[in-house]
Short mmCIF file of N, CA and C in Angstrom, two decimals:
data_model
loop_
_atom_site.label_atom_id
_atom_site.label_comp_id
_atom_site.label_asym_id
_atom_site.label_seq_id
_atom_site.Cartn_x
_atom_site.Cartn_y
_atom_site.Cartn_z
N UNK A 104 93.82 90.71 103.57
CA UNK A 104 93.65 89.29 102.71
C UNK A 104 93.95 89.71 101.17
N UNK A 105 93.90 91.03 100.75
CA UNK A 105 94.03 91.45 99.68
C UNK A 105 95.63 91.06 98.92
N UNK A 106 96.57 90.95 100.25
CA UNK A 106 97.86 90.65 99.90
C UNK A 106 98.07 88.94 99.77
N UNK A 107 97.08 88.10 99.91
CA UNK A 107 97.41 86.59 99.83
C UNK A 107 97.63 86.29 97.98
N UNK A 108 98.79 85.75 98.28
CA UNK A 108 99.50 85.65 96.92
C UNK A 108 98.79 84.34 96.12
N UNK A 109 98.44 84.45 94.96
CA UNK A 109 97.80 83.28 94.24
C UNK A 109 98.57 82.83 93.13
N UNK A 110 99.42 83.72 92.73
CA UNK A 110 100.50 83.16 91.73
C UNK A 110 102.09 83.25 92.30
N UNK A 111 102.74 82.45 91.66
CA UNK A 111 104.20 82.28 92.05
C UNK A 111 105.19 83.39 91.07
N UNK A 112 104.85 83.48 89.84
CA UNK A 112 105.44 84.58 89.12
C UNK A 112 106.97 84.54 88.80
N UNK A 113 107.55 83.30 89.28
CA UNK A 113 108.89 83.22 89.45
C UNK A 113 109.85 83.81 90.36
N UNK A 114 109.17 84.24 91.48
CA UNK A 114 109.79 84.70 92.73
C UNK A 114 110.40 83.73 93.67
N UNK A 115 111.28 84.19 94.44
CA UNK A 115 111.92 83.01 95.28
C UNK A 115 110.84 82.35 96.25
N UNK A 116 111.11 81.01 96.55
CA UNK A 116 110.03 80.67 97.68
C UNK A 116 110.22 81.49 99.06
N UNK A 117 111.45 82.30 99.31
CA UNK A 117 111.20 83.19 100.66
C UNK A 117 110.24 84.20 100.59
N UNK A 118 110.45 84.72 99.34
CA UNK A 118 109.49 85.87 99.08
C UNK A 118 107.81 85.46 99.12
N UNK A 119 107.69 84.40 98.68
CA UNK A 119 106.32 83.80 98.46
C UNK A 119 105.88 83.37 99.90
N UNK A 120 106.80 82.66 100.49
CA UNK A 120 106.50 82.17 102.03
C UNK A 120 106.19 83.43 103.07
N UNK A 121 107.19 84.79 102.70
CA UNK A 121 106.67 85.93 103.33
C UNK A 121 105.37 86.32 103.07
N UNK A 122 104.89 86.43 101.77
CA UNK A 122 103.35 86.81 101.47
C UNK A 122 102.61 86.15 101.83
N UNK A 123 102.64 84.98 101.92
CA UNK A 123 101.84 83.83 102.92
C UNK A 123 101.67 83.86 104.18
N UNK A 124 102.99 83.94 105.13
CA UNK A 124 103.06 84.51 106.31
C UNK A 124 102.34 85.75 106.64
N UNK A 125 102.58 86.93 105.96
CA UNK A 125 102.24 88.01 106.25
C UNK A 125 100.51 88.15 106.09
N UNK A 126 100.16 87.61 105.32
CA UNK A 126 98.51 87.20 105.11
C UNK A 126 98.02 86.51 106.11
N UNK A 127 98.53 85.25 106.47
CA UNK A 127 98.19 84.48 107.44
C UNK A 127 98.03 85.27 109.11
N UNK A 128 99.31 86.22 109.09
CA UNK A 128 99.38 86.84 110.33
C UNK A 128 98.22 87.81 110.29
N UNK A 129 98.08 88.47 109.34
CA UNK A 129 96.73 89.49 109.54
C UNK A 129 95.59 89.04 109.45
N UNK A 130 95.22 87.58 109.04
CA UNK A 130 94.19 87.06 109.26
C UNK A 130 93.74 86.67 111.01
N UNK A 131 94.99 85.94 111.08
CA UNK A 131 95.16 85.72 112.71
C UNK A 131 94.72 86.73 113.62
N UNK A 132 95.41 87.66 113.55
CA UNK A 132 95.02 88.89 114.33
C UNK A 132 94.00 89.42 113.98
N UNK A 133 93.11 89.60 112.81
CA UNK A 133 91.88 89.85 112.98
C UNK A 133 90.98 88.88 113.58
N UNK A 134 91.00 87.72 113.52
CA UNK A 134 90.20 86.75 114.65
C UNK A 134 90.29 86.94 116.08
N UNK A 135 91.81 87.19 116.39
CA UNK A 135 91.94 87.65 117.59
C UNK A 135 91.43 88.41 118.09
N UNK A 136 91.34 89.83 117.46
CA UNK A 136 90.99 91.07 117.74
C UNK A 136 89.13 90.87 117.86
N UNK A 137 88.70 90.00 117.09
CA UNK A 137 87.04 89.92 117.29
C UNK A 137 86.66 89.17 118.84
N UNK A 138 87.81 88.43 119.22
CA UNK A 138 87.56 87.77 120.44
C UNK A 138 87.86 88.55 121.74
N UNK A 139 89.07 89.26 121.48
CA UNK A 139 89.69 90.12 122.94
C UNK A 139 90.58 91.11 122.24
N UNK A 140 89.80 92.45 122.18
CA UNK A 140 90.60 93.21 121.76
C UNK A 140 91.66 94.01 122.68
N UNK A 141 92.68 93.15 122.99
CA UNK A 141 93.85 93.54 123.52
C UNK A 141 94.63 94.82 123.29
N UNK A 142 95.46 95.37 124.01
CA UNK A 142 96.07 96.78 123.29
C UNK A 142 97.48 95.94 122.69
N UNK A 143 98.09 94.92 123.01
CA UNK A 143 99.14 94.29 122.46
C UNK A 143 98.63 93.74 121.05
N UNK A 144 97.66 93.11 121.08
CA UNK A 144 96.95 92.62 119.51
C UNK A 144 96.75 93.89 118.67
N UNK A 145 96.30 94.79 119.21
CA UNK A 145 95.96 96.06 118.53
C UNK A 145 97.23 96.63 117.86
N UNK A 146 98.16 96.92 118.87
CA UNK A 146 99.52 97.19 118.31
C UNK A 146 100.21 96.27 117.22
N UNK A 147 100.22 95.03 117.46
CA UNK A 147 100.66 94.15 116.60
C UNK A 147 99.51 94.20 114.91
N UNK A 148 98.39 94.64 115.47
CA UNK A 148 97.76 94.78 114.23
C UNK A 148 97.99 96.11 113.15
N UNK A 149 98.44 96.98 113.90
CA UNK A 149 98.86 98.45 113.21
C UNK A 149 100.27 98.09 112.62
N UNK A 150 101.12 97.40 113.27
CA UNK A 150 102.42 96.92 112.45
C UNK A 150 102.35 96.05 111.44
N UNK A 151 101.30 95.17 111.53
CA UNK A 151 101.19 94.03 110.70
C UNK A 151 100.43 94.81 109.41
N UNK A 152 99.74 95.79 109.53
CA UNK A 152 98.91 96.34 108.37
C UNK A 152 99.77 97.56 107.82
N UNK A 153 100.90 98.13 108.67
CA UNK A 153 101.56 99.25 107.91
C UNK A 153 102.77 98.49 107.20
N UNK A 154 103.21 97.53 107.48
CA UNK A 154 104.31 96.90 106.68
C UNK A 154 103.87 96.66 105.21
N UNK A 155 102.82 96.07 104.88
CA UNK A 155 102.48 95.84 103.68
C UNK A 155 102.37 97.53 102.57
N UNK A 156 101.83 98.32 103.57
CA UNK A 156 101.56 99.81 102.99
C UNK A 156 102.91 100.30 102.57
N UNK A 157 103.75 100.34 103.74
CA UNK A 157 105.07 100.65 103.38
C UNK A 157 105.80 100.03 102.17
N UNK A 158 105.81 98.76 102.37
CA UNK A 158 106.45 97.98 101.20
C UNK A 158 105.98 98.59 99.78
N UNK A 159 104.36 98.68 99.70
CA UNK A 159 104.21 99.43 98.46
C UNK A 159 104.40 100.68 98.19
N UNK A 160 104.74 101.35 98.99
CA UNK A 160 105.04 102.95 99.01
C UNK A 160 106.31 102.96 98.68
N UNK A 161 107.36 102.14 99.35
CA UNK A 161 108.74 102.35 99.01
C UNK A 161 109.52 101.22 98.32
N UNK A 162 108.55 100.33 97.59
CA UNK A 162 108.93 99.28 96.99
C UNK A 162 110.09 99.50 96.01
N UNK A 163 109.57 100.55 94.98
CA UNK A 163 110.51 100.67 94.01
C UNK A 163 112.05 101.02 94.53
N UNK A 164 112.31 101.77 95.64
CA UNK A 164 113.59 102.17 96.15
C UNK A 164 114.40 100.82 96.63
N UNK A 165 113.64 99.85 97.11
CA UNK A 165 114.20 98.61 97.42
C UNK A 165 113.86 97.49 96.52
N UNK A 166 114.32 97.16 95.39
CA UNK A 166 113.54 96.62 94.57
C UNK A 166 114.14 95.00 94.58
N UNK A 167 115.51 95.31 95.46
CA UNK A 167 116.22 93.85 95.69
C UNK A 167 115.52 93.00 96.93
N UNK A 168 114.80 93.86 97.73
CA UNK A 168 114.44 93.28 98.87
C UNK A 168 113.35 92.26 98.75
N UNK A 169 113.29 91.10 99.78
CA UNK A 169 112.21 90.07 99.78
C UNK A 169 110.58 90.93 99.68
N UNK A 170 110.75 91.82 100.73
CA UNK A 170 109.29 92.32 101.09
C UNK A 170 108.51 93.00 99.88
N UNK A 171 109.17 93.98 99.12
CA UNK A 171 108.47 94.53 98.31
C UNK A 171 108.15 93.54 96.69
N UNK A 172 108.87 92.48 96.56
CA UNK A 172 108.59 91.54 95.85
C UNK A 172 107.43 90.69 96.31
N UNK A 173 107.38 90.40 97.62
CA UNK A 173 106.34 89.59 98.08
C UNK A 173 104.93 90.27 98.12
N UNK A 174 104.91 91.46 98.48
CA UNK A 174 103.70 92.27 98.03
C UNK A 174 103.20 92.43 96.81
N UNK A 175 104.25 92.09 95.89
CA UNK A 175 103.84 92.47 94.30
C UNK A 175 103.14 91.11 94.08
N UNK A 176 103.28 90.16 94.80
CA UNK A 176 102.44 88.88 94.43
C UNK A 176 101.02 89.08 94.77
N UNK A 177 100.56 90.18 95.38
CA UNK A 177 99.28 90.46 96.07
C UNK A 177 97.95 89.90 94.96
N UNK A 178 96.90 89.31 95.52
CA UNK A 178 95.86 88.94 94.79
C UNK A 178 95.17 90.01 94.06
N UNK A 179 94.69 91.28 94.82
CA UNK A 179 94.47 92.58 94.24
C UNK A 179 95.23 93.29 93.48
N UNK A 180 94.78 94.06 92.90
CA UNK A 180 95.45 95.16 92.09
C UNK A 180 96.47 95.98 92.88
N UNK A 181 97.48 96.52 92.56
CA UNK A 181 98.29 97.32 93.67
C UNK A 181 97.42 98.53 94.34
N UNK A 182 96.53 99.06 93.56
CA UNK A 182 95.84 100.33 94.24
C UNK A 182 95.02 99.92 95.36
N UNK A 183 94.17 98.56 94.96
CA UNK A 183 93.55 98.30 96.16
C UNK A 183 94.28 97.69 97.25
N UNK A 184 95.13 96.84 96.96
CA UNK A 184 96.16 96.13 98.19
C UNK A 184 96.48 97.32 98.94
N UNK A 185 97.13 98.42 98.24
CA UNK A 185 97.78 99.25 99.05
C UNK A 185 96.75 100.35 99.84
N UNK A 186 95.68 100.52 99.46
CA UNK A 186 94.41 101.19 99.83
C UNK A 186 93.89 100.63 101.13
N UNK A 187 93.80 99.15 101.09
CA UNK A 187 93.36 98.18 102.11
C UNK A 187 94.13 98.43 103.12
N UNK A 188 95.68 98.13 102.78
CA UNK A 188 96.61 98.20 103.95
C UNK A 188 96.49 99.56 104.60
N UNK A 189 96.49 100.65 103.98
CA UNK A 189 96.36 101.90 104.65
C UNK A 189 95.27 102.18 105.50
N UNK A 190 94.12 101.63 105.10
CA UNK A 190 92.80 101.54 105.69
C UNK A 190 92.84 100.89 107.16
N UNK A 191 93.64 99.51 106.88
CA UNK A 191 93.50 98.45 107.77
C UNK A 191 94.45 99.41 109.10
N UNK A 192 95.51 99.81 108.68
CA UNK A 192 96.64 100.34 109.35
C UNK A 192 95.98 101.59 110.05
N UNK A 193 95.21 102.33 109.42
CA UNK A 193 94.57 103.57 110.34
C UNK A 193 93.43 103.08 111.29
N UNK A 194 92.83 102.30 110.69
CA UNK A 194 91.59 101.70 111.52
C UNK A 194 92.27 100.80 112.96
N UNK A 195 93.27 100.40 112.84
CA UNK A 195 93.87 99.85 113.68
C UNK A 195 94.37 100.56 114.76
N UNK A 196 95.00 101.73 114.36
CA UNK A 196 95.65 102.65 114.96
C UNK A 196 94.45 103.56 116.12
N UNK A 197 93.59 103.72 115.21
CA UNK A 197 92.48 104.58 116.04
C UNK A 197 91.87 103.67 117.07
N UNK A 198 91.71 102.27 116.88
CA UNK A 198 91.09 101.23 117.77
C UNK A 198 92.23 101.46 119.02
N UNK A 199 93.43 101.34 118.43
CA UNK A 199 94.19 101.34 119.73
C UNK A 199 94.55 102.74 120.44
N UNK A 200 94.07 103.65 119.93
CA UNK A 200 94.32 104.78 120.67
C UNK A 200 92.90 105.04 121.56
N UNK A 201 91.95 104.37 121.15
CA UNK A 201 90.71 104.40 121.82
C UNK A 201 90.66 103.56 122.90
N UNK A 202 91.21 102.24 122.83
CA UNK A 202 91.47 101.44 123.88
C UNK A 202 92.49 101.98 124.69
N UNK A 203 93.45 102.74 124.40
CA UNK A 203 94.37 102.88 125.47
C UNK A 203 94.04 104.26 126.44
N UNK A 204 93.00 105.18 125.64
CA UNK A 204 92.43 106.29 126.09
C UNK A 204 91.18 106.09 126.87
N UNK A 205 90.43 105.02 126.68
CA UNK A 205 89.32 104.88 127.56
C UNK A 205 89.72 103.94 128.75
N UNK A 206 89.04 103.93 129.92
CA UNK A 206 89.29 103.24 131.05
C UNK A 206 88.59 101.80 130.68
N UNK A 207 89.13 100.85 131.39
CA UNK A 207 88.62 99.40 131.40
C UNK A 207 87.30 99.44 131.93
N UNK A 208 86.10 98.72 131.29
CA UNK A 208 84.75 98.58 132.03
C UNK A 208 84.81 98.32 133.38
N UNK A 209 84.29 98.77 134.30
CA UNK A 209 84.17 98.11 135.65
C UNK A 209 85.09 98.79 136.57
N UNK A 210 86.20 99.77 135.91
CA UNK A 210 86.94 100.11 136.72
C UNK A 210 86.96 101.56 137.15
N UNK A 211 86.06 102.15 136.61
CA UNK A 211 85.65 103.63 136.84
C UNK A 211 85.49 103.76 138.18
N UNK A 212 85.76 104.86 138.71
CA UNK A 212 85.66 105.53 140.35
C UNK A 212 84.09 106.14 140.07
N UNK A 213 83.48 105.77 141.35
CA UNK A 213 81.98 106.55 141.39
C UNK A 213 82.21 107.41 142.12
N UNK A 214 82.09 108.52 141.62
CA UNK A 214 82.07 110.12 142.54
C UNK A 214 81.39 110.00 143.66
N UNK A 215 80.20 109.25 143.83
CA UNK A 215 79.37 109.21 145.20
C UNK A 215 79.24 107.63 145.46
N UNK A 216 79.42 107.18 146.83
CA UNK A 216 78.90 106.05 147.24
C UNK A 216 77.70 105.49 146.64
N UNK A 217 77.59 104.00 146.41
CA UNK A 217 75.99 103.65 146.15
C UNK A 217 75.15 104.20 146.98
N UNK A 218 74.33 104.04 146.53
CA UNK A 218 72.92 104.64 147.02
C UNK A 218 72.63 103.29 148.12
N UNK A 219 72.02 104.08 149.17
CA UNK A 219 71.55 102.80 150.20
C UNK A 219 70.33 102.49 149.77
N UNK A 220 69.72 101.14 150.13
CA UNK A 220 68.34 100.79 149.52
C UNK A 220 67.42 101.44 150.78
N UNK A 221 66.20 101.75 150.13
CA UNK A 221 65.29 102.59 151.21
C UNK A 221 64.47 101.32 151.68
N UNK A 222 64.24 101.40 152.99
CA UNK A 222 63.52 100.38 153.64
C UNK A 222 61.97 100.80 154.10
N UNK A 223 61.14 100.16 153.91
CA UNK A 223 59.76 100.61 154.37
C UNK A 223 59.75 100.83 155.96
N UNK A 224 59.22 102.05 156.39
CA UNK A 224 58.91 102.50 157.87
C UNK A 224 58.01 100.92 158.57
N UNK A 225 58.66 100.77 159.36
CA UNK A 225 57.67 99.82 160.40
C UNK A 225 56.62 100.15 161.02
#
């Protein structure tokens, strides 16, 4: 949410819409992750968090592109917005790796058959 634009600063409507759309996408993905942390949503979270971080890092190289201009409209200062985007991308990546590496609950094979209940002798 640090990338939500509060000011227009004379940029085109396309760049402003891109900044708002990216912020809304990240918020929606975060809400979906709270309800159901699926692999597809985690992968989308990695990509959605990486895009602003890369745009901040390489924005000077592509100053005519819409994305670097869109992330310059961020609510927070550049250093905070970039740090938040990098932290979110790394956190989503770690969650994705853990989710893929860990088996789903209830699908684990038991090494022994379930124990028989003991019955009292008649």
